[in-house]
Structure formats: structure tokens, C-alpha cells
PDB file of C-alpha atoms and ligand atoms in Angstrom:
ATOM      1  CA  MET W   1     -55.592 -84.273 125.294  1.00 41.00           C
ATOM      2  CA  SER W   2     -57.386 -87.034 123.433  1.00 42.00           C
ATOM      3  CA  SER W   3     -56.373 -90.570 124.310  1.00 43.00           C
ATOM      4  CA  ASN W   4     -55.637 -91.060 120.582  1.00 56.00           C
ATOM      5  CA  HIS W   5     -52.357 -89.227 121.054  1.00 65.00           C
ATOM      6  CA  ASP W   6     -49.355 -90.759 122.685  1.00 76.00           C
ATOM      7  CA  SER W   7     -47.699 -88.370 125.091  1.00 92.00           C
ATOM      8  CA  PHE W   8     -45.383 -85.992 123.310  1.00 97.00           C
ATOM      9  CA  ILE W   9     -44.041 -84.610 126.565  1.00 98.00           C
ATOM     10  CA  PRO W  10     -40.999 -86.856 127.159  1.00 98.00           C
ATOM     11  CA  ALA W  11     -39.579 -86.213 123.683  1.00 98.00           C
ATOM     12  CA  MET W  12     -40.454 -82.502 123.779  1.00 98.00           C
ATOM     13  CA  SER W  13     -38.795 -82.160 127.173  1.00 98.00           C
ATOM     14  CA  GLU W  14     -35.635 -83.773 125.879  1.00 98.00           C
ATOM     15  CA  ILE W  15     -35.524 -81.411 122.896  1.00 98.00           C
ATOM     16  CA  ALA W  16     -36.206 -78.315 125.042  1.00 98.00           C
ATOM     17  CA  ARG W  17     -33.488 -79.307 127.508  1.00 98.00           C
ATOM     18  CA  GLU W  18     -31.027 -79.838 124.669  1.00 98.00           C
ATOM     19  CA  ALA W  19     -31.855 -76.437 123.174  1.00 98.00           C
ATOM     20  CA  GLY W  20     -31.636 -74.852 126.645  1.00 98.00           C
ATOM     21  CA  ALA W  21     -28.162 -76.302 127.155  1.00 98.00           C
ATOM     22  CA  LEU W  22     -27.115 -74.866 123.808  1.00 97.00           C
ATOM     23  CA  LEU W  23     -28.415 -71.422 124.830  1.00 96.00           C
ATOM     24  CA  MET W  24     -26.461 -71.622 128.093  1.00 96.00           C
ATOM     25  CA  ASP W  25     -23.266 -72.376 126.143  1.00 94.00           C
ATOM     26  CA  TYR W  26     -23.741 -69.174 124.142  1.00 92.00           C
ATOM     27  CA  PHE W  27     -24.786 -67.273 127.265  1.00 92.00           C
ATOM     28  CA  HIS W  28     -21.612 -68.178 129.181  1.00 88.00           C
ATOM     29  CA  GLN W  29     -19.143 -67.961 126.322  1.00 82.00           C
ATOM     30  CA  GLN W  30     -20.246 -64.695 124.850  1.00 60.00           C
ATOM     31  CA  LEU W  31     -21.462 -62.818 127.884  1.00 50.00           C
ATOM     32  CA  LYS W  32     -18.553 -60.335 127.936  1.00 44.00           C
ATOM     33  CA  ILE W  33     -18.841 -59.221 124.354  1.00 41.00           C
ATOM     34  CA  GLU W  34     -22.580 -59.482 124.026  1.00 45.00           C
ATOM     35  CA  TYR W  35     -24.457 -56.491 122.682  1.00 45.00           C
ATOM     36  CA  LYS W  36     -21.440 -54.167 122.514  1.00 37.00           C
ATOM     37  CA  GLY W  37     -22.081 -53.703 118.843  1.00 44.00           C
ATOM     38  CA  ASP W  38     -22.247 -57.287 117.726  1.00 44.00           C
ATOM     39  CA  ALA W  39     -25.899 -58.270 117.849  1.00 43.00           C
ATOM     40  CA  ASP W  40     -25.116 -61.217 115.553  1.00 43.00           C
ATOM     41  CA  LEU W  41     -24.116 -63.287 118.554  1.00 48.00           C
ATOM     42  CA  VAL W  42     -27.670 -63.182 119.819  1.00 59.00           C
ATOM     43  CA  THR W  43     -28.979 -63.998 116.419  1.00 70.00           C
ATOM     44  CA  ALA W  44     -26.579 -66.917 116.239  1.00 88.00           C
ATOM     45  CA  ALA W  45     -27.963 -68.335 119.507  1.00 91.00           C
ATOM     46  CA  ASP W  46     -31.554 -67.860 118.342  1.00 92.00           C
ATOM     47  CA  ARG W  47     -30.835 -69.467 115.007  1.00 92.00           C
ATOM     48  CA  ALA W  48     -28.760 -72.328 116.361  1.00 94.00           C
ATOM     49  CA  ALA W  49     -31.419 -73.249 118.927  1.00 97.00           C
ATOM     50  CA  GLU W  50     -34.188 -73.169 116.323  1.00 97.00           C
ATOM     51  CA  ALA W  51     -32.116 -75.241 113.887  1.00 98.00           C
ATOM     52  CA  LEU W  52     -31.555 -77.828 116.603  1.00 98.00           C
ATOM     53  CA  ILE W  53     -35.243 -77.964 117.552  1.00 98.00           C
ATOM     54  CA  ARG W  54     -36.357 -78.244 113.918  1.00 98.00           C
ATOM     55  CA  ASP W  55     -33.839 -80.987 113.294  1.00 98.00           C
ATOM     56  CA  ARG W  56     -35.096 -83.020 116.280  1.00 98.00           C
ATOM     57  CA  ILE W  57     -38.748 -82.522 115.287  1.00 98.00           C
ATOM     58  CA  ARG W  58     -37.927 -83.589 111.728  1.00 98.00           C
ATOM     59  CA  GLN W  59     -36.196 -86.733 112.982  1.00 98.00           C
ATOM     60  CA  LYS W  60     -39.068 -87.789 115.225  1.00 97.00           C
ATOM     61  CA  TRP W  61     -42.114 -86.466 113.366  1.00 97.00           C
ATOM     62  CA  PRO W  62     -41.036 -85.871 109.747  1.00 97.00           C
ATOM     63  CA  THR W  63     -44.522 -85.038 108.494  1.00 97.00           C
ATOM     64  CA  HIS W  64     -45.339 -82.363 111.090  1.00 97.00           C
ATOM     65  CA  ASP W  65     -45.555 -78.640 110.256  1.00 97.00           C
ATOM     66  CA  VAL W  66     -43.380 -76.193 112.158  1.00 98.00           C
ATOM     67  CA  LEU W  67     -43.774 -72.444 112.693  1.00 97.00           C
ATOM     68  CA  GLY W  68     -40.619 -71.055 114.285  1.00 97.00           C
ATOM     69  CA  GLU W  69     -39.757 -67.437 114.978  1.00 94.00           C
ATOM     70  CA  GLU W  70     -36.491 -67.491 113.044  1.00 92.00           C
ATOM     71  CA  GLN W  71     -37.278 -69.670 110.014  1.00 93.00           C
ATOM     72  CA  GLY W  72     -41.013 -69.141 109.608  1.00 94.00           C
ATOM     73  CA  LEU W  73     -43.509 -71.796 108.568  1.00 96.00           C
ATOM     74  CA  SER W  74     -42.733 -75.130 106.969  1.00 94.00           C
ATOM     75  CA  ASP W  75     -46.155 -76.328 105.896  1.00 94.00           C
ATOM     76  CA  GLN W  76     -46.617 -79.877 104.660  1.00 93.00           C
ATOM     77  CA  GLY W  77     -50.358 -79.952 105.259  1.00 92.00           C
ATOM     78  CA  SER W  78     -49.996 -81.948 108.468  1.00 94.00           C
ATOM     79  CA  ASP W  79     -52.671 -82.275 111.178  1.00 94.00           C
ATOM     80  CA  TYR W  80     -49.968 -81.278 113.653  1.00 96.00           C
ATOM     81  CA  ARG W  81     -48.293 -77.896 113.903  1.00 96.00           C
ATOM     82  CA  TRP W  82     -45.438 -76.922 116.195  1.00 98.00           C
ATOM     83  CA  TYR W  83     -44.940 -73.374 117.464  1.00 98.00           C
ATOM     84  CA  VAL W  84     -41.329 -72.792 118.397  1.00 98.00           C
ATOM     85  CA  ASP W  85     -39.692 -69.851 120.116  1.00 97.00           C
ATOM     86  CA  PRO W  86     -36.105 -71.047 120.430  1.00 98.00           C
ATOM     87  CA  LEU W  87     -35.152 -68.141 122.713  1.00 96.00           C
ATOM     88  CA  ASP W  88     -37.859 -66.125 124.398  1.00 96.00           C
ATOM     89  CA  GLY W  89     -36.215 -63.202 126.170  1.00 94.00           C
ATOM     90  CA  THR W  90     -33.581 -62.293 123.597  1.00 91.00           C
ATOM     91  CA  THR W  91     -32.984 -58.808 124.987  1.00 89.00           C
ATOM     92  CA  ASN W  92     -32.347 -60.237 128.465  1.00 91.00           C
ATOM     93  CA  PHE W  93     -30.048 -62.853 126.968  1.00 91.00           C
ATOM     94  CA  ALA W  94     -28.078 -60.212 125.066  1.00 87.00           C
ATOM     95  CA  HIS W  95     -27.514 -58.166 128.215  1.00 87.00           C
ATOM     96  CA  GLY W  96     -26.580 -61.132 130.393  1.00 90.00           C
ATOM     97  CA  TYR W  97     -29.815 -60.953 132.412  1.00 94.00           C
ATOM     98  CA  PRO W  98     -30.708 -64.577 133.118  1.00 97.00           C
ATOM     99  CA  VAL W  99     -34.425 -64.576 132.301  1.00 98.00           C
ATOM    100  CA  PHE W 100     -35.094 -66.448 129.065  1.00 97.00           C
ATOM    101  CA  CYS W 101     -36.406 -69.806 127.913  1.00 98.00           C
ATOM    102  CA  VAL W 102     -37.175 -72.243 125.125  1.00 98.00           C
ATOM    103  CA  SER W 103     -40.864 -72.533 124.227  1.00 98.00           C
ATOM    104  CA  MET W 104     -42.521 -75.319 122.219  1.00 98.00           C
ATOM    105  CA  GLY W 105     -46.251 -75.757 121.722  1.00 98.00           C
ATOM    106  CA  LEU W 106     -48.052 -78.401 119.664  1.00 98.00           C
ATOM    107  CA  GLU W 107     -51.438 -77.983 118.012  1.00 96.00           C
ATOM    108  CA  TYR W 108     -53.640 -80.664 116.434  1.00 95.00           C
ATOM    109  CA  GLN W 109     -56.553 -80.457 114.053  1.00 87.00           C
ATOM    110  CA  ALA W 110     -58.434 -83.649 113.277  1.00 78.00           C
ATOM    111  CA  PRO W 111     -58.768 -84.110 109.479  1.00 75.00           C
ATOM    112  CA  GLU W 112     -62.594 -84.271 109.708  1.00 69.00           C
ATOM    113  CA  HIS W 113     -62.587 -80.750 111.197  1.00 67.00           C
ATOM    114  CA  ARG W 114     -60.394 -79.165 108.544  1.00 65.00           C
ATOM    115  CA  SER W 115     -63.095 -78.355 105.991  1.00 64.00           C
ATOM    116  CA  SER W 116     -65.446 -76.956 108.669  1.00 62.00           C
ATOM    117  CA  GLY W 117     -62.647 -74.694 109.848  1.00 59.00           C
ATOM    118  CA  GLN W 118     -63.339 -75.919 113.376  1.00 62.00           C
ATOM    119  CA  ARG W 119     -60.853 -74.658 115.881  1.00 61.00           C
ATOM    120  CA  THR W 120     -57.668 -76.557 116.350  1.00 79.00           C
ATOM    121  CA  SER W 121     -56.639 -77.766 119.741  1.00 91.00           C
ATOM    122  CA  ARG W 122     -53.412 -77.015 121.589  1.00 94.00           C
ATOM    123  CA  ILE W 123     -52.455 -80.425 122.876  1.00 96.00           C
ATOM    124  CA  ALA W 124     -48.977 -80.246 124.393  1.00 98.00           C
ATOM    125  CA  ALA W 125     -46.590 -77.612 125.706  1.00 98.00           C
ATOM    126  CA  VAL W 126     -43.079 -77.423 127.093  1.00 98.00           C
ATOM    127  CA  ILE W 127     -41.253 -74.321 128.314  1.00 99.00           C
ATOM    128  CA  TYR W 128     -37.742 -74.728 129.658  1.00 99.00           C
ATOM    129  CA  ASP W 129     -35.879 -72.112 131.692  1.00 99.00           C
ATOM    130  CA  PRO W 130     -32.259 -73.281 131.530  1.00 98.00           C
ATOM    131  CA  THR W 131     -31.043 -70.665 134.027  1.00 98.00           C
ATOM    132  CA  ARG W 132     -33.144 -72.180 136.843  1.00 98.00           C
ATOM    133  CA  ASN W 133     -33.468 -75.668 135.406  1.00 98.00           C
ATOM    134  CA  GLU W 134     -37.241 -75.292 135.463  1.00 98.00           C
ATOM    135  CA  LEU W 135     -39.230 -77.380 133.009  1.00 98.00           C
ATOM    136  CA  PHE W 136     -42.900 -76.475 132.672  1.00 98.00           C
ATOM    137  CA  THR W 137     -45.066 -78.998 130.824  1.00 98.00           C
ATOM    138  CA  ALA W 138     -48.740 -79.486 130.037  1.00 98.00           C
ATOM    139  CA  GLU W 139     -50.973 -81.762 128.023  1.00 97.00           C
ATOM    140  CA  ARG W 140     -54.600 -80.957 127.328  1.00 96.00           C
ATOM    141  CA  GLY W 141     -56.777 -82.520 129.998  1.00 96.00           C
ATOM    142  CA  ARG W 142     -53.857 -83.795 132.035  1.00 97.00           C
ATOM    143  CA  GLY W 143     -52.808 -80.768 134.097  1.00 98.00           C
ATOM    144  CA  ALA W 144     -49.613 -78.744 134.227  1.00 98.00           C
ATOM    145  CA  LEU W 145     -46.328 -79.668 135.860  1.00 98.00           C
ATOM    146  CA  LEU W 146     -43.124 -77.960 136.964  1.00 98.00           C
ATOM    147  CA  ASN W 147     -40.223 -80.405 137.040  1.00 98.00           C
ATOM    148  CA  GLY W 148     -42.750 -83.223 137.295  1.00 97.00           C
ATOM    149  CA  GLU W 149     -44.813 -81.741 140.162  1.00 98.00           C
ATOM    150  CA  THR W 150     -48.366 -80.531 139.607  1.00 98.00           C
ATOM    151  CA  ILE W 151     -48.758 -76.750 139.594  1.00 98.00           C
ATOM    152  CA  HIS W 152     -51.808 -74.552 140.173  1.00 98.00           C
ATOM    153  CA  VAL W 153     -52.608 -70.919 139.645  1.00 99.00           C
ATOM    154  CA  SER W 154     -52.815 -68.686 142.724  1.00 98.00           C
ATOM    155  CA  LYS W 155     -55.866 -68.160 144.903  1.00 98.00           C
ATOM    156  CA  THR W 156     -55.600 -64.368 145.004  1.00 98.00           C
ATOM    157  CA  ALA W 157     -59.149 -63.129 144.572  1.00 98.00           C
ATOM    158  CA  THR W 158     -58.819 -59.373 144.141  1.00 98.00           C
ATOM    159  CA  LEU W 159     -56.681 -57.075 142.047  1.00 98.00           C
ATOM    160  CA  LYS W 160     -55.662 -54.979 145.014  1.00 98.00           C
ATOM    161  CA  GLU W 161     -53.880 -58.035 146.489  1.00 98.00           C
ATOM    162  CA  SER W 162     -52.369 -59.194 143.215  1.00 98.00           C
ATOM    163  CA  LEU W 163     -48.942 -59.229 141.582  1.00 98.00           C
ATOM    164  CA  LEU W 164     -49.198 -59.024 137.797  1.00 98.00           C
ATOM    165  CA  ALA W 165     -46.843 -59.050 134.820  1.00 98.00           C
ATOM    166  CA  THR W 166     -46.782 -57.471 131.394  1.00 98.00           C
ATOM    167  CA  GLY W 167     -44.415 -56.919 128.489  1.00 96.00           C
ATOM    168  CA  PHE W 168     -43.587 -54.437 125.774  1.00 90.00           C
ATOM    169  CA  PRO W 169     -42.727 -55.543 122.241  1.00 79.00           C
ATOM    170  CA  SER W 170     -39.257 -54.795 120.910  1.00 72.00           C
ATOM    171  CA  HIS W 171     -40.650 -53.514 117.589  1.00 68.00           C
ATOM    172  CA  LYS W 172     -42.751 -50.388 116.999  1.00 63.00           C
ATOM    173  CA  ARG W 173     -42.640 -49.531 120.681  1.00 63.00           C
ATOM    174  CA  HIS W 174     -43.628 -45.938 119.938  1.00 67.00           C
ATOM    175  CA  LYS W 175     -47.031 -47.224 118.789  1.00 68.00           C
ATOM    176  CA  ASN W 176     -47.676 -49.345 121.875  1.00 77.00           C
ATOM    177  CA  PRO W 177     -50.145 -47.882 124.396  1.00 82.00           C
ATOM    178  CA  ASN W 178     -49.193 -50.313 127.135  1.00 92.00           C
ATOM    179  CA  ILE W 179     -47.420 -47.752 129.315  1.00 90.00           C
ATOM    180  CA  TYR W 180     -50.869 -46.317 130.183  1.00 90.00           C
ATOM    181  CA  PHE W 181     -52.178 -49.741 131.162  1.00 94.00           C
ATOM    182  CA  TYR W 182     -48.978 -50.394 133.081  1.00 96.00           C
ATOM    183  CA  HIS W 183     -49.406 -47.158 134.986  1.00 94.00           C
ATOM    184  CA  GLN W 184     -53.098 -47.550 135.870  1.00 95.00           C
ATOM    185  CA  ILE W 185     -52.832 -51.187 136.853  1.00 97.00           C
ATOM    186  CA  THR W 186     -49.708 -50.538 138.926  1.00 97.00           C
ATOM    187  CA  LEU W 187     -51.778 -48.079 140.971  1.00 96.00           C
ATOM    188  CA  HIS W 188     -54.453 -50.723 141.648  1.00 96.00           C
ATOM    189  CA  THR W 189     -52.311 -53.781 142.508  1.00 98.00           C
ATOM    190  CA  HIS W 190     -49.250 -54.807 144.502  1.00 98.00           C
ATOM    191  CA  GLY W 191     -47.276 -54.168 141.339  1.00 98.00           C
ATOM    192  CA  VAL W 192     -46.658 -55.088 137.719  1.00 98.00           C
ATOM    193  CA  ARG W 193     -43.450 -56.867 136.744  1.00 98.00           C
ATOM    194  CA  ARG W 194     -41.878 -56.611 133.299  1.00 97.00           C
ATOM    195  CA  ALA W 195     -39.332 -59.415 133.214  1.00 97.00           C
ATOM    196  CA  GLY W 196     -38.859 -59.706 129.428  1.00 95.00           C
ATOM    197  CA  SER W 197     -40.034 -63.216 128.588  1.00 97.00           C
ATOM    198  CA  ALA W 198     -43.717 -63.636 127.811  1.00 98.00           C
ATOM    199  CA  ALA W 199     -43.473 -67.426 127.878  1.00 98.00           C
ATOM    200  CA  LEU W 200     -42.008 -67.350 131.396  1.00 98.00           C
ATOM    201  CA  ASP W 201     -44.571 -64.738 132.460  1.00 98.00           C
ATOM    202  CA  LEU W 202     -47.282 -67.241 131.499  1.00 98.00           C
ATOM    203  CA  CYS W 203     -45.495 -70.040 133.383  1.00 99.00           C
ATOM    204  CA  ASN W 204     -45.313 -67.782 136.418  1.00 99.00           C
ATOM    205  CA  VAL W 205     -49.077 -67.287 136.257  1.00 99.00           C
ATOM    206  CA  ALA W 206     -49.519 -71.056 135.949  1.00 99.00           C
ATOM    207  CA  SER W 207     -47.377 -71.711 139.015  1.00 98.00           C
ATOM    208  CA  GLY W 208     -49.057 -69.013 141.132  1.00 98.00           C
ATOM    209  CA  ARG W 209     -46.077 -66.649 141.330  1.00 98.00           C
ATOM    210  CA  PHE W 210     -48.026 -64.046 139.365  1.00 98.00           C
ATOM    211  CA  ASP W 211     -51.793 -63.671 139.585  1.00 99.00           C
ATOM    212  CA  GLY W 212     -52.139 -62.403 136.034  1.00 98.00           C
ATOM    213  CA  PHE W 213     -50.393 -61.226 132.864  1.00 98.00           C
ATOM    214  CA  TRP W 214     -51.312 -59.229 129.792  1.00 98.00           C
ATOM    215  CA  GLU W 215     -49.579 -58.113 126.635  1.00 97.00           C
ATOM    216  CA  PHE W 216     -50.457 -56.581 123.270  1.00 94.00           C
ATOM    217  CA  ASN W 217     -49.165 -57.953 119.959  1.00 92.00           C
ATOM    218  CA  LEU W 218     -47.564 -61.195 120.997  1.00 95.00           C
ATOM    219  CA  ASN W 219     -46.893 -63.741 118.268  1.00 95.00           C
ATOM    220  CA  PRO W 220     -48.152 -67.341 118.207  1.00 97.00           C
ATOM    221  CA  TRP W 221     -44.708 -68.716 119.112  1.00 97.00           C
ATOM    222  CA  ASP W 222     -44.693 -66.541 122.248  1.00 97.00           C
ATOM    223  CA  THR W 223     -48.022 -67.843 123.537  1.00 98.00           C
ATOM    224  CA  ALA W 224     -48.816 -71.300 122.100  1.00 98.00           C
ATOM    225  CA  ALA W 225     -47.135 -73.237 124.889  1.00 98.00           C
ATOM    226  CA  GLY W 226     -47.677 -70.841 127.809  1.00 98.00           C
ATOM    227  CA  VAL W 227     -51.421 -70.480 127.262  1.00 98.00           C
ATOM    228  CA  LEU W 228     -51.958 -74.241 127.495  1.00 98.00           C
ATOM    229  CA  ILE W 229     -49.789 -74.379 130.624  1.00 98.00           C
ATOM    230  CA  VAL W 230     -51.903 -71.634 132.274  1.00 98.00           C
ATOM    231  CA  GLU W 231     -55.180 -73.313 131.300  1.00 98.00           C
ATOM    232  CA  GLU W 232     -54.034 -76.712 132.514  1.00 98.00           C
ATOM    233  CA  ALA W 233     -52.940 -75.155 135.811  1.00 98.00           C
ATOM    234  CA  GLY W 234     -56.536 -73.965 136.311  1.00 98.00           C
ATOM    235  CA  GLY W 235     -56.155 -70.440 134.936  1.00 98.00           C
ATOM    236  CA  LYS W 236     -57.953 -68.493 132.261  1.00 98.00           C
ATOM    237  CA  VAL W 237     -56.733 -66.821 129.058  1.00 98.00           C
ATOM    238  CA  THR W 238     -58.833 -64.495 126.893  1.00 98.00           C
ATOM    239  CA  ARG W 239     -58.651 -61.378 124.747  1.00 98.00           C
ATOM    240  CA  PHE W 240     -59.138 -57.963 126.329  1.00 97.00           C
ATOM    241  CA  ASP W 241     -62.914 -58.105 125.802  1.00 97.00           C
ATOM    242  CA  GLY W 242     -63.167 -61.537 127.430  1.00 98.00           C
ATOM    243  CA  SER W 243     -63.669 -63.428 124.156  1.00 97.00           C
ATOM    244  CA  PRO W 244     -61.734 -66.670 123.647  1.00 96.00           C
ATOM    245  CA  PHE W 245     -57.993 -66.370 123.166  1.00 96.00           C
ATOM    246  CA  GLU W 246     -56.760 -67.236 119.670  1.00 94.00           C
ATOM    247  CA  LEU W 247     -53.133 -67.704 118.682  1.00 94.00           C
ATOM    248  CA  ASN W 248     -53.443 -64.967 116.076  1.00 92.00           C
ATOM    249  CA  SER W 249     -55.530 -62.549 118.120  1.00 88.00           C
ATOM    250  CA  ARG W 250     -52.504 -60.587 119.340  1.00 90.00           C
ATOM    251  CA  GLU W 251     -54.291 -59.909 122.620  1.00 95.00           C
ATOM    252  CA  THR W 252     -53.372 -61.935 125.664  1.00 97.00           C
ATOM    253  CA  VAL W 253     -54.895 -61.642 129.134  1.00 98.00           C
ATOM    254  CA  ALA W 254     -54.066 -64.524 131.467  1.00 98.00           C
ATOM    255  CA  SER W 255     -55.017 -64.895 135.094  1.00 98.00           C
ATOM    256  CA  ASN W 256     -55.817 -67.285 137.888  1.00 98.00           C
ATOM    257  CA  GLY W 257     -59.471 -66.991 136.808  1.00 98.00           C
ATOM    258  CA  LEU W 258     -60.587 -65.537 140.141  1.00 98.00           C
ATOM    259  CA  LEU W 259     -59.658 -61.959 139.306  1.00 98.00           C
ATOM    260  CA  HIS W 260     -60.141 -62.219 135.546  1.00 98.00           C
ATOM    261  CA  GLN W 261     -63.380 -60.225 135.406  1.00 98.00           C
ATOM    262  CA  GLU W 262     -61.936 -57.491 137.603  1.00 98.00           C
ATOM    263  CA  LEU W 263     -58.870 -57.297 135.366  1.00 98.00           C
ATOM    264  CA  LEU W 264     -61.010 -57.148 132.210  1.00 98.00           C
ATOM    265  CA  ALA W 265     -63.142 -54.419 133.792  1.00 97.00           C
ATOM    266  CA  GLU W 266     -59.950 -52.470 134.436  1.00 96.00           C
ATOM    267  CA  PHE W 267     -59.025 -52.735 130.756  1.00 96.00           C
ATOM    268  CA  ARG W 268     -62.532 -51.686 129.714  1.00 96.00           C
ATOM    269  CA  GLU W 269     -62.286 -48.547 131.811  1.00 94.00           C
ATOM    270  CA  ILE W 270     -58.815 -47.664 130.530  1.00 93.00           C
ATOM    271  CA  PHE W 271     -59.775 -48.285 126.874  1.00 92.00           C
ATOM    272  CA  ALA W 272     -62.762 -45.969 127.429  1.00 93.00           C
ATOM    273  CA  GLY W 273     -60.575 -43.376 129.150  1.00 90.00           C
ATOM    274  CA  ARG W 274     -62.719 -43.466 132.299  1.00 90.00           C
ATOM    275  CA  GLY W 275     -61.154 -42.743 135.688  1.00 83.00           C
ATOM    276  CA  VAL W 276     -57.671 -42.726 134.191  1.00 88.00           C
ATOM    277  CA  GLU W 277     -55.073 -41.167 136.475  1.00 86.00           C
ATOM    278  CA  PRO W 278     -52.810 -38.900 134.385  1.00 85.00           C
ATOM    279  CA  LEU W 279     -49.174 -39.915 134.154  1.00 83.00           C
ATOM    280  CA  PRO W 280     -47.283 -37.757 136.669  1.00 81.00           C
ATOM    281  CA  ASP W 281     -45.454 -34.720 135.368  1.00 85.00           C
ATOM    282  CA  PRO W 282     -41.718 -35.453 135.866  1.00 84.00           C
ATOM    283  CA  ARG W 283     -41.179 -31.833 136.943  1.00 85.00           C
ATOM    284  CA  GLU W 284     -43.191 -32.648 140.086  1.00 79.00           C
ATOM    285  CA  TYR W 285     -40.242 -34.675 141.411  1.00 76.00           C
ATOM    286  CA  LYS W 286     -38.062 -31.578 141.565  1.00 75.00           C
ATOM    287  CA  ARG W 287     -40.345 -30.036 144.170  1.00 69.00           C
TER     288      ARG W 287
HETATM  289  C1  IPD A   1     -40.239 -61.099 123.462  1.00 89.40           C
HETATM  290  C2  IPD A   1     -40.435 -61.422 124.922  1.00 89.40           C
HETATM  291  C3  IPD A   1     -40.872 -60.202 125.694  1.00 89.40           C
HETATM  292  C4  IPD A   1     -42.130 -59.616 125.109  1.00 89.40           C
HETATM  293  C5  IPD A   1     -41.935 -59.300 123.630  1.00 89.40           C
HETATM  294  C6  IPD A   1     -41.498 -60.560 122.889  1.00 89.40           C
HETATM  295  P1  IPD A   1     -38.374 -62.480 122.101  1.00 89.40           P
HETATM  296  O1  IPD A   1     -39.872 -62.260 122.728  1.00 89.40           O
HETATM  297  O2  IPD A   1     -41.396 -62.441 125.090  1.00 89.40           O
HETATM  298  O3  IPD A   1     -41.175 -60.507 127.043  1.00 89.40           O
HETATM  299  O4  IPD A   1     -42.453 -58.439 125.817  1.00 89.40           O
HETATM  300  O5  IPD A   1     -43.165 -58.848 123.126  1.00 89.40           O
HETATM  301  O6  IPD A   1     -41.302 -60.238 121.528  1.00 89.40           O
HETATM  302  O7  IPD A   1     -38.209 -61.455 121.008  1.00 89.40           O
HETATM  303  O8  IPD A   1     -37.406 -62.318 123.196  1.00 89.40           O
HETATM  304  O9  IPD A   1     -38.462 -63.871 121.559  1.00 89.40           O
HETATM  305 CA1   CA A   2     -40.678 -64.452 122.002  1.00 89.40          CA
HETATM  306 CA1   CA A   3     -37.469 -65.396 120.295  1.00 89.40          CA
END
């Protein structure tokens, strides 16, 4: 992060904690009736958390732009843009499975770079898991922290020793090829977890719990904060072909850096259909 910026982290942390507390209120109160036909309750938690976050951003930084999952983009032509996922892990939340978080990322584009279209810079990130009271933070150039302690990606050097994570989108799942990638990569690693919160998956790469993560079709609010946290923890994030990650690229491959090339090579082979183990025939289990 450039020294021209004051740290946003203390204020962002306060907002994320406040939104996390609000989510926990909904989580506890409505757990029994959740998802038995009334999906509105989930929507109410999503919406209430985003409204709170937007309100706090507006109070502190009234000129900043905000892109939030629930309310879309409010664009005032600011040099700063917030990416807000007020509840990442909605399906978990709705079923009472305590894996979800609040995600807030901040991007900056210096005015002199606007006309050249030069890439913007992700400058600050906060992801708060209210179920474990874990606050992940990062500022560009200043490292990544978990509850104030520096975190690093893992040192696992090979895929065969790795634990990875992935996710499947909730929309258009029938068009998502990820089950093939899930299957192949499961065969070549210690396993692939699918916990249901992309932002937390990225934090778990940053803190060395996972060695890597990939997902197709994530949105900018899912990744803006987590990608900076991974990078500041010493990890690497790219597209599937190894080119630089972009918020709108809808391709996310994150790792500790050490096994990144091996992971990308795995994707290359699967995309090309080379050496792909067929999915087992379920009828085999009867024998
Ligand atoms: C979802 C979660 C999930 C991922 C989906 C996302 P949401 O976000 O991050 O892990 O697999 O692709 O849409 O809908 O819970 O905010
Ligand atoms: Ca999300
Ligand atoms: Ca969400």
C-alpha cells in the first residue's frame, strides 16, 4: 500500500465485526426455522448486513464507490471502490452450518492512471468469520494478519502432499464442469475440501491451512479481499492459464506459490482431456 493512504484497516475491522455480530444474531434467532420454506430470512440477513456496511462506509468515506452483492454498484466516480460480500456462505448460513463470513475489499486507482486504463490496485482487505472470531486483514505491501498476528502460506511443495479447496456456484450448476476437476485433483492430493465460503477458502490458503484453492465463476465481491490476503501472506493468485488474476476474470487459482505451476499443469491436462481418469460407474459399488 502506498504511504499516501492512511490505514483503512482499523475502521474496516470495526465495520466487519459489527456486520458479523448482526449475522450471528440472525443465525441464532432463526436457526430453527431457517430454510424450511422461508428463504427470505437468509435474504434478510444478507440485506441487513450489506445495508449496515454501506451505511458505515457512507458515514466515513461519503465519496467512495461501493459494489455490494445485494445492492449492486453505487458509482460516484471515486478513485476508491469497495467490494462487499455481506455474507459469504449463504447456503451454509441457511442450513445452520457455521462456515460463513463478511468480506470487504478496497481498490484504488490514482486519477493520473484513469485515462490510461492502468490497472487499479487492491489496497486493503478484511474478512471476518464471526463463528470463530477470526479477523483476517491485509494491506498492500504490509503483510497479512489473523487477529493481529502475521500469517504465511504453507510450505507444502508438491501436490501429492497438499490439501486443497474448491467451490461450486449456486447458480447454473448444471453448466459447471468443476466436478471433473474436483475428481481428478482429489486423486492426486491429500484431498479437496468444499466448505462453501470462497472468501474463507482464500483466508485458509493465506494462513497455511490449505495449500491451494480454485473456483470457476466467482464474482468480484467473493475475491477482492481474499486475493489480497493470500498475496500479502506470500501466496500467488492467477487465472487457470497462469496469467494475472483480475477481479472480473471469473477464474481463480490461489496457492502457496510453491505448488502453483504443478497445479496449473494439472488444469492444463484436464482441460485438454489428457490422462483423465473416468468418473467411476456407481454400479461398481454394488459388486
Ligand atoms: C458463494 C460461496 C461459495 C462459492 C459460490 C459463492 P455466497 O457465495 O462463496 O463458497 O462456491 O460460488 O457464490 O452466495 O454464499 O455469497
Ligand atoms: Ca459470495
Ligand atoms: Ca453473499
